[in-house]
């Protein structure tokens, strides 16, 4: 039996409402002092606070690859931030045996004015590498990122893809005993993603411990032995990856018994009246969303996007000034055709109340981990993968002789 | 509890055990940890200097031009027109020797004030002792200081002033300047993280402080019985000290320096404590 390298007991993190979003200006402090001069300092109403994480206890053993899953805002990132010491807990404690490398963002510390090489040093140092270590790994990092020719140009001249590759290459060469990773594999093209996943598997085989967050359940299944499902700041369930992911996926489809009591926004969807699969014989192409709203939406916004496996948005729709009554409702989005290449796609939806994301509307809910859209039509585009692209548009070939 | 360690490239034989708990002992300065992260401090300094010189057309020349032009203006208005006493020194030497530590101090305050806010992305994404940021921002000004010091050497040669044994004290006064900048910088960087108003206050603070320091005039203008009070401004001790150690002509700062040193120690201790206290929540509010 291996020993536990991360031991967490009763860990909790409480934020003051709004604290994460903004700093205070002095005038706010003054305004607060004037508006409530008789309120005793230090005694605050409990509704001013939210618990991002509450009473979490867990153990991670050496060499384990553990996945954290859960809806947005469930507390996964907060847990990673606590374990990596970016923020301090309100209650409880955690004990970490070994050096921790945290990868909560790709390209931490990059500066556009510095050259590729300079950024490797800077980012490497910020992530915890020593200068000697970076010197030694420089060639490997550069080869991994495939940026040899641009090493002396400032980062601002790099394409986004190149920046991502460089950033991940630095991170991938971190060699801490414990690696904490947050949803960073969702960047870059598919080819590079595969390379990154390979690197992570290599890291885990070498006996290091990895804790990581992802919304891509496919990645989770491939990489993790054990999955911890976090819901509402608490551990809802943990166990073998396949089992927990299946439970999580079915729970995000419908409101299950555990949460039916509390009024929570949920959404399920189908297309062409056939679950989540589009076939050639589909007659009426429409997305149907079954929605439960605890509160009515007025002058709100509904947005939906279709994304490919590398999280690139292929198409999206946004509808403003919509009104939806509270309770169980159905939304229908009718489209003339869906010319996507056969394969799996993810869809993402969001709903805002009183405006949209740009006009200061209030985000009611956002769904990332909806069941995938499966397109099971006959490929009519180029037979070779690299030329087929993402669209499946039928074409007729003709030679007109003069 | 023992664990088999893997070769991490650092060759460390022991596995560090970190206990993460709610914030408690904010008055304990993590010296050991700061030492472990000394390379990061170096990289922050290196980054600040590189970026400052890359983003400007004439780069390092600014480090000379700023004190040089200020010195010319001071020599003309305060010296030639207002006839402020310069204790027997040529005006250019009198002013430039004071502007050396002053410009360093003013720039260090500027950098330190903004350092937490400018690095907020990094702060919210990765852990390192946050003290590394104000420390680096105060140290990076030393590069400009060295460049502008070279100009001072030219002036000394031009006016034929030979250094005296007082020069041996010079490093001590520079250390005092660094500690002053750090003490004030810690307060300002932490305050600015919480209240962005600080950056608007800063220009006034720096200007006020300039007049409260013996840059444009000698400290001997201050009545003898108030001189000790004047020393509560640590920059008074620093500037008088630097001027004396570089030229050997003016009076040594005397008791002023003891008051200034005491003031610096208070500033530094309180700055460290306040910074540490804010540090525990800085990633949540910045």
CSV table of N, CA and C in Angstrom, one decimal, chain A residues 3 5 13 15 19-20 22-26 29 62 81-99 102 104-105 108-109 111 113-115 118 121-122 125-126 130-131 133 136 175 177 206-208, chain B residues 1-10 12 14-24 33 37 39-40 42-44 46-47 50-51 54-55 121-128 130 193-197 279-280 283-286:
chain,number,residue,atom,x,y,z
A,3,UNK,N,1.7,5.3,0.4
A,3,UNK,CA,1.3,6.2,1.4
A,3,UNK,C,0.6,7.4,0.8
A,5,UNK,N,0.1,11.1,-0.1
A,5,UNK,CA,0.9,12.2,-0.3
A,5,UNK,C,0.1,13.5,-0.1
A,13,UNK,N,-13.5,26.7,2.4
A,13,UNK,CA,-13.1,28.0,2.0
A,13,UNK,C,-14.3,28.9,1.9
A,15,UNK,N,-15.8,32.6,1.0
A,15,UNK,CA,-15.6,33.9,0.4
A,15,UNK,C,-16.7,34.9,0.8
A,19,UNK,N,-16.3,38.9,-3.4
A,19,UNK,CA,-14.9,39.2,-3.1
A,19,UNK,C,-14.0,38.7,-4.2
A,20,UNK,N,-14.4,37.6,-4.8
A,20,UNK,CA,-13.5,37.1,-5.9
A,20,UNK,C,-13.5,38.0,-7.1
A,22,UNK,N,-14.0,41.5,-7.4
A,22,UNK,CA,-13.5,42.9,-7.4
A,22,UNK,C,-12.7,43.3,-6.2
A,23,UNK,N,-11.9,44.3,-6.4
A,23,UNK,CA,-11.1,44.9,-5.3
A,23,UNK,C,-12.0,45.9,-4.7
A,24,UNK,N,-11.6,46.5,-3.6
A,24,UNK,CA,-12.4,47.6,-3.0
A,24,UNK,C,-11.8,48.9,-3.3
A,25,UNK,N,-12.6,49.8,-3.6
A,25,UNK,CA,-12.1,51.2,-3.7
A,25,UNK,C,-12.4,51.8,-2.3
A,26,UNK,N,-11.5,52.8,-1.9
A,26,UNK,CA,-11.7,53.4,-0.6
A,26,UNK,C,-13.1,53.9,-0.4
A,29,UNK,N,-15.4,51.5,1.1
A,29,UNK,CA,-15.2,51.3,2.6
A,29,UNK,C,-15.8,52.5,3.3
A,62,UNK,N,0.5,8.1,-3.4
A,62,UNK,CA,1.6,8.4,-4.3
A,62,UNK,C,1.4,7.6,-5.6
A,81,UNK,N,-6.7,25.4,-5.9
A,81,UNK,CA,-6.0,26.7,-5.4
A,81,UNK,C,-5.6,26.5,-3.9
A,82,UNK,N,-6.4,25.8,-3.1
A,82,UNK,CA,-6.0,25.6,-1.7
A,82,UNK,C,-4.8,24.7,-1.7
A,83,UNK,N,-4.8,23.6,-2.4
A,83,UNK,CA,-3.7,22.6,-2.4
A,83,UNK,C,-2.5,23.2,-2.9
A,84,UNK,N,-2.6,24.2,-3.9
A,84,UNK,CA,-1.3,24.8,-4.4
A,84,UNK,C,-0.9,26.0,-3.6
A,85,UNK,N,-1.7,26.3,-2.5
A,85,UNK,CA,-1.3,27.4,-1.6
A,85,UNK,C,-1.5,28.8,-2.2
A,86,UNK,N,-2.3,28.9,-3.3
A,86,UNK,CA,-2.6,30.2,-3.9
A,86,UNK,C,-3.5,31.0,-2.9
A,87,UNK,N,-4.4,30.3,-2.3
A,87,UNK,CA,-5.3,30.9,-1.4
A,87,UNK,C,-5.3,30.1,-0.1
A,88,UNK,N,-5.7,30.7,1.0
A,88,UNK,CA,-5.6,30.0,2.3
A,88,UNK,C,-7.0,29.5,2.7
A,89,UNK,N,-7.1,28.3,3.3
A,89,UNK,CA,-8.4,27.8,3.7
A,89,UNK,C,-9.0,28.6,4.9
A,90,UNK,N,-10.3,28.5,5.0
A,90,UNK,CA,-10.9,29.2,6.2
A,90,UNK,C,-11.0,28.2,7.4
A,91,UNK,N,-11.2,26.9,7.0
A,91,UNK,CA,-11.2,25.9,8.1
A,91,UNK,C,-10.5,24.7,7.6
A,92,UNK,N,-10.1,23.8,8.5
A,92,UNK,CA,-9.5,22.5,8.2
A,92,UNK,C,-8.0,22.7,7.8
A,93,UNK,N,-7.5,21.6,7.3
A,93,UNK,CA,-6.1,21.7,6.9
A,93,UNK,C,-5.8,20.6,5.9
A,94,UNK,N,-4.6,20.8,5.2
A,94,UNK,CA,-4.2,19.9,4.2
A,94,UNK,C,-2.7,19.6,4.5
A,95,UNK,N,-2.3,18.4,4.3
A,95,UNK,CA,-0.8,18.1,4.4
A,95,UNK,C,-0.3,17.6,3.1
A,96,UNK,N,0.7,18.2,2.6
A,96,UNK,CA,1.2,17.8,1.3
A,96,UNK,C,2.7,17.3,1.5
A,97,UNK,N,2.9,16.1,1.0
A,97,UNK,CA,4.3,15.5,1.1
A,97,UNK,C,4.9,15.6,-0.2
A,98,UNK,N,5.8,16.5,-0.4
A,98,UNK,CA,6.5,16.6,-1.7
A,98,UNK,C,6.3,18.0,-2.3
A,99,UNK,N,7.1,18.2,-3.4
A,99,UNK,CA,7.0,19.4,-4.1
A,99,UNK,C,5.8,19.5,-4.9
A,102,UNK,N,1.9,23.5,-9.8
A,102,UNK,CA,0.5,23.7,-10.2
A,102,UNK,C,0.4,24.4,-11.5
A,104,UNK,N,-2.5,26.0,-13.3
A,104,UNK,CA,-3.9,26.4,-13.3
A,104,UNK,C,-4.2,27.2,-14.5
A,105,UNK,N,-3.2,27.4,-15.3
A,105,UNK,CA,-3.4,28.3,-16.5
A,105,UNK,C,-2.2,28.0,-17.4
A,108,UNK,N,1.4,30.9,-17.6
A,108,UNK,CA,1.6,31.8,-16.4
A,108,UNK,C,2.9,32.5,-16.4
A,109,UNK,N,2.8,33.8,-16.4
A,109,UNK,CA,4.0,34.7,-16.3
A,109,UNK,C,4.5,35.1,-17.6
A,111,UNK,N,5.3,37.1,-20.9
A,111,UNK,CA,5.3,38.5,-21.2
A,111,UNK,C,5.5,38.7,-22.6
A,113,UNK,N,6.6,41.1,-24.5
A,113,UNK,CA,7.8,41.8,-25.0
A,113,UNK,C,9.0,40.9,-25.0
A,114,UNK,N,9.0,39.9,-24.2
A,114,UNK,CA,10.2,39.0,-24.0
A,114,UNK,C,10.2,38.0,-25.1
A,115,UNK,N,11.4,37.5,-25.5
A,115,UNK,CA,11.5,36.5,-26.5
A,115,UNK,C,11.0,35.2,-26.0
A,118,UNK,N,13.5,33.8,-23.4
A,118,UNK,CA,13.3,34.5,-22.2
A,118,UNK,C,12.1,34.1,-21.4
A,121,UNK,N,12.5,30.9,-19.5
A,121,UNK,CA,13.1,31.0,-18.2
A,121,UNK,C,12.1,31.6,-17.2
A,122,UNK,N,11.4,32.7,-17.6
A,122,UNK,CA,10.5,33.4,-16.7
A,122,UNK,C,9.4,32.4,-16.2
A,125,UNK,N,10.7,29.6,-14.1
A,125,UNK,CA,11.0,30.0,-12.7
A,125,UNK,C,9.8,30.2,-11.9
A,126,UNK,N,8.8,30.8,-12.5
A,126,UNK,CA,7.5,31.1,-11.7
A,126,UNK,C,6.8,29.8,-11.4
A,130,UNK,N,14.4,25.6,-11.2
A,130,UNK,CA,15.6,26.4,-11.0
A,130,UNK,C,16.2,26.7,-12.3
A,131,UNK,N,17.1,27.7,-12.3
A,131,UNK,CA,17.8,28.1,-13.5
A,131,UNK,C,18.5,26.9,-14.1
A,133,UNK,N,18.0,23.8,-13.9
A,133,UNK,CA,17.0,22.9,-14.4
A,133,UNK,C,16.5,23.3,-15.7
A,136,UNK,N,19.0,22.9,-18.4
A,136,UNK,CA,19.2,21.5,-18.8
A,136,UNK,C,18.0,21.0,-19.7
A,175,UNK,N,8.9,18.9,-13.1
A,175,UNK,CA,8.9,17.6,-12.5
A,175,UNK,C,8.7,17.5,-11.0
A,177,UNK,N,6.8,16.3,-7.5
A,177,UNK,CA,6.3,15.0,-7.1
A,177,UNK,C,4.8,15.0,-7.2
A,206,UNK,N,5.8,7.6,-14.3
A,206,UNK,CA,7.1,7.7,-13.6
A,206,UNK,C,6.9,7.8,-12.1
A,207,UNK,N,5.6,7.6,-11.6
A,207,UNK,CA,5.4,7.5,-10.2
A,207,UNK,C,5.0,8.8,-9.5
A,208,UNK,N,4.8,9.8,-10.4
A,208,UNK,CA,4.3,11.1,-9.8
A,208,UNK,C,2.8,11.1,-9.6
B,1,UNK,N,7.2,9.6,8.8
B,1,UNK,CA,6.7,9.1,7.5
B,1,UNK,C,7.7,9.3,6.5
B,2,UNK,N,8.1,8.2,5.8
B,2,UNK,CA,9.1,8.4,4.8
B,2,UNK,C,8.6,8.0,3.4
B,3,UNK,N,9.1,8.6,2.4
B,3,UNK,CA,8.6,8.4,1.1
B,3,UNK,C,9.8,8.3,0.1
B,4,UNK,N,9.7,7.4,-0.8
B,4,UNK,CA,10.7,7.3,-1.8
B,4,UNK,C,10.7,8.6,-2.7
B,5,UNK,N,11.7,9.3,-2.8
B,5,UNK,CA,11.7,10.5,-3.7
B,5,UNK,C,12.2,10.1,-5.0
B,6,UNK,N,11.7,10.8,-6.0
B,6,UNK,CA,12.1,10.6,-7.4
B,6,UNK,C,13.1,11.7,-7.7
B,7,UNK,N,14.0,11.5,-8.6
B,7,UNK,CA,14.9,12.5,-9.0
B,7,UNK,C,14.2,13.7,-9.6
B,8,UNK,N,14.2,14.8,-8.9
B,8,UNK,CA,13.5,16.0,-9.4
B,8,UNK,C,14.5,16.9,-10.1
B,9,UNK,N,15.7,16.5,-10.2
B,9,UNK,CA,16.6,17.4,-10.9
B,9,UNK,C,17.3,18.3,-9.9
B,10,UNK,N,16.7,18.5,-8.7
B,10,UNK,CA,17.3,19.3,-7.7
B,10,UNK,C,18.1,18.4,-6.8
B,12,UNK,N,17.3,16.9,-4.2
B,12,UNK,CA,17.0,17.1,-2.8
B,12,UNK,C,16.7,15.7,-2.1
B,14,UNK,N,15.4,15.1,0.8
B,14,UNK,CA,14.2,15.0,1.7
B,14,UNK,C,13.0,15.5,1.0
B,15,UNK,N,11.8,15.0,1.4
B,15,UNK,CA,10.6,15.4,0.9
B,15,UNK,C,10.0,16.5,1.8
B,16,UNK,N,9.8,17.7,1.2
B,16,UNK,CA,9.3,18.8,2.0
B,16,UNK,C,7.8,18.5,2.4
B,17,UNK,N,7.5,18.7,3.6
B,17,UNK,CA,6.1,18.5,4.0
B,17,UNK,C,5.5,19.9,4.3
B,18,UNK,N,4.4,20.2,3.6
B,18,UNK,CA,3.8,21.5,3.7
B,18,UNK,C,2.4,21.3,4.4
B,19,UNK,N,2.2,22.0,5.4
B,19,UNK,CA,0.9,22.0,6.1
B,19,UNK,C,0.1,23.2,5.7
B,20,UNK,N,-1.0,23.0,5.1
B,20,UNK,CA,-1.8,24.2,4.7
B,20,UNK,C,-2.9,24.4,5.7
B,21,UNK,N,-2.9,25.5,6.3
B,21,UNK,CA,-3.9,25.8,7.4
B,21,UNK,C,-4.5,27.2,7.2
B,22,UNK,N,-5.5,27.5,7.9
B,22,UNK,CA,-6.0,28.9,7.8
B,22,UNK,C,-5.0,29.9,8.3
B,23,UNK,N,-5.0,31.1,7.8
B,23,UNK,CA,-3.9,32.0,8.1
B,23,UNK,C,-3.9,32.3,9.6
B,24,UNK,N,-2.7,32.3,10.2
B,24,UNK,CA,-2.6,32.6,11.6
B,24,UNK,C,-1.5,33.5,11.9
B,33,UNK,N,11.8,30.3,3.3
B,33,UNK,CA,11.1,30.1,2.1
B,33,UNK,C,11.6,31.1,1.0
B,37,UNK,N,13.3,30.7,-2.7
B,37,UNK,CA,12.8,31.3,-3.9
B,37,UNK,C,13.7,32.4,-4.4
B,39,UNK,N,15.9,32.5,-6.6
B,39,UNK,CA,16.1,32.6,-8.0
B,39,UNK,C,14.9,33.3,-8.7
B,40,UNK,N,13.7,33.1,-8.1
B,40,UNK,CA,12.5,33.7,-8.6
B,40,UNK,C,12.6,35.3,-8.4
B,42,UNK,N,15.4,36.9,-8.5
B,42,UNK,CA,16.3,37.3,-9.5
B,42,UNK,C,15.6,37.4,-10.8
B,43,UNK,N,14.7,36.4,-11.2
B,43,UNK,CA,14.0,36.4,-12.5
B,43,UNK,C,13.0,37.6,-12.6
B,44,UNK,N,12.4,37.9,-11.4
B,44,UNK,CA,11.5,39.1,-11.4
B,44,UNK,C,12.3,40.4,-11.7
B,46,UNK,N,15.2,40.6,-13.2
B,46,UNK,CA,15.7,40.5,-14.6
B,46,UNK,C,14.5,40.8,-15.6
B,47,UNK,N,13.3,40.4,-15.3
B,47,UNK,CA,12.2,40.7,-16.2
B,47,UNK,C,11.9,42.2,-16.2
B,50,UNK,N,14.6,44.1,-18.1
B,50,UNK,CA,14.5,43.8,-19.6
B,50,UNK,C,13.4,44.5,-20.2
B,51,UNK,N,12.2,44.4,-19.6
B,51,UNK,CA,11.0,45.0,-20.2
B,51,UNK,C,11.1,46.5,-20.2
B,54,UNK,N,13.4,47.4,-23.0
B,54,UNK,CA,12.9,47.0,-24.3
B,54,UNK,C,11.8,47.9,-24.8
B,55,UNK,N,11.0,48.4,-23.8
B,55,UNK,CA,9.8,49.1,-24.2
B,55,UNK,C,10.1,50.6,-24.5
B,121,UNK,N,-2.3,38.3,-12.3
B,121,UNK,CA,-2.6,37.0,-13.0
B,121,UNK,C,-1.7,35.9,-12.5
B,122,UNK,N,-0.5,36.2,-12.2
B,122,UNK,CA,0.4,35.2,-11.7
B,122,UNK,C,0.1,34.9,-10.3
B,123,UNK,N,-0.3,35.9,-9.5
B,123,UNK,CA,-0.6,35.6,-8.1
B,123,UNK,C,-1.8,34.7,-8.0
B,124,UNK,N,-2.8,34.8,-8.9
B,124,UNK,CA,-4.0,34.0,-8.7
B,124,UNK,C,-3.8,32.6,-9.4
B,125,UNK,N,-2.7,32.4,-10.0
B,125,UNK,CA,-2.5,31.1,-10.7
B,125,UNK,C,-1.4,30.2,-10.1
B,126,UNK,N,-0.5,30.8,-9.4
B,126,UNK,CA,0.6,30.0,-8.9
B,126,UNK,C,1.1,30.5,-7.5
B,127,UNK,N,1.6,29.6,-6.7
B,127,UNK,CA,2.1,30.1,-5.4
B,127,UNK,C,3.6,30.4,-5.4
B,128,UNK,N,3.9,31.4,-4.8
B,128,UNK,CA,5.3,31.7,-4.4
B,128,UNK,C,5.2,32.7,-3.3
B,130,UNK,N,4.8,35.8,-1.7
B,130,UNK,CA,4.4,37.1,-2.3
B,130,UNK,C,5.4,38.2,-2.0
B,193,UNK,N,-3.1,46.9,-3.3
B,193,UNK,CA,-3.9,45.7,-3.7
B,193,UNK,C,-5.3,45.8,-3.1
B,194,UNK,N,-5.5,46.4,-2.0
B,194,UNK,CA,-6.8,46.5,-1.4
B,194,UNK,C,-7.6,47.8,-1.9
B,195,UNK,N,-6.8,48.9,-1.9
B,195,UNK,CA,-7.5,50.2,-2.3
B,195,UNK,C,-6.7,50.8,-3.5
B,196,UNK,N,-7.3,50.7,-4.7
B,196,UNK,CA,-6.6,51.2,-5.8
B,196,UNK,C,-6.4,52.8,-5.8
B,197,UNK,N,-6.9,53.4,-4.8
B,197,UNK,CA,-6.7,54.8,-4.6
B,197,UNK,C,-5.3,55.2,-4.4
B,279,UNK,N,-1.2,39.5,2.6
B,279,UNK,CA,-0.8,38.4,1.7
B,279,UNK,C,-1.8,37.2,1.8
B,280,UNK,N,-2.2,37.0,3.0
B,280,UNK,CA,-3.1,35.8,3.1
B,280,UNK,C,-4.4,35.8,2.3
B,283,UNK,N,-4.8,36.9,-3.0
B,283,UNK,CA,-5.3,36.2,-4.2
B,283,UNK,C,-6.8,36.2,-4.3
B,284,UNK,N,-7.5,36.4,-3.2
B,284,UNK,CA,-8.9,36.4,-3.2
B,284,UNK,C,-9.5,37.8,-3.6
B,285,UNK,N,-8.7,38.9,-3.3
B,285,UNK,CA,-9.3,40.2,-3.6
B,285,UNK,C,-8.7,40.9,-4.8
B,286,UNK,N,-7.5,40.5,-5.1
B,286,UNK,CA,-6.8,41.3,-6.1
B,286,UNK,C,-7.5,41.3,-7.5
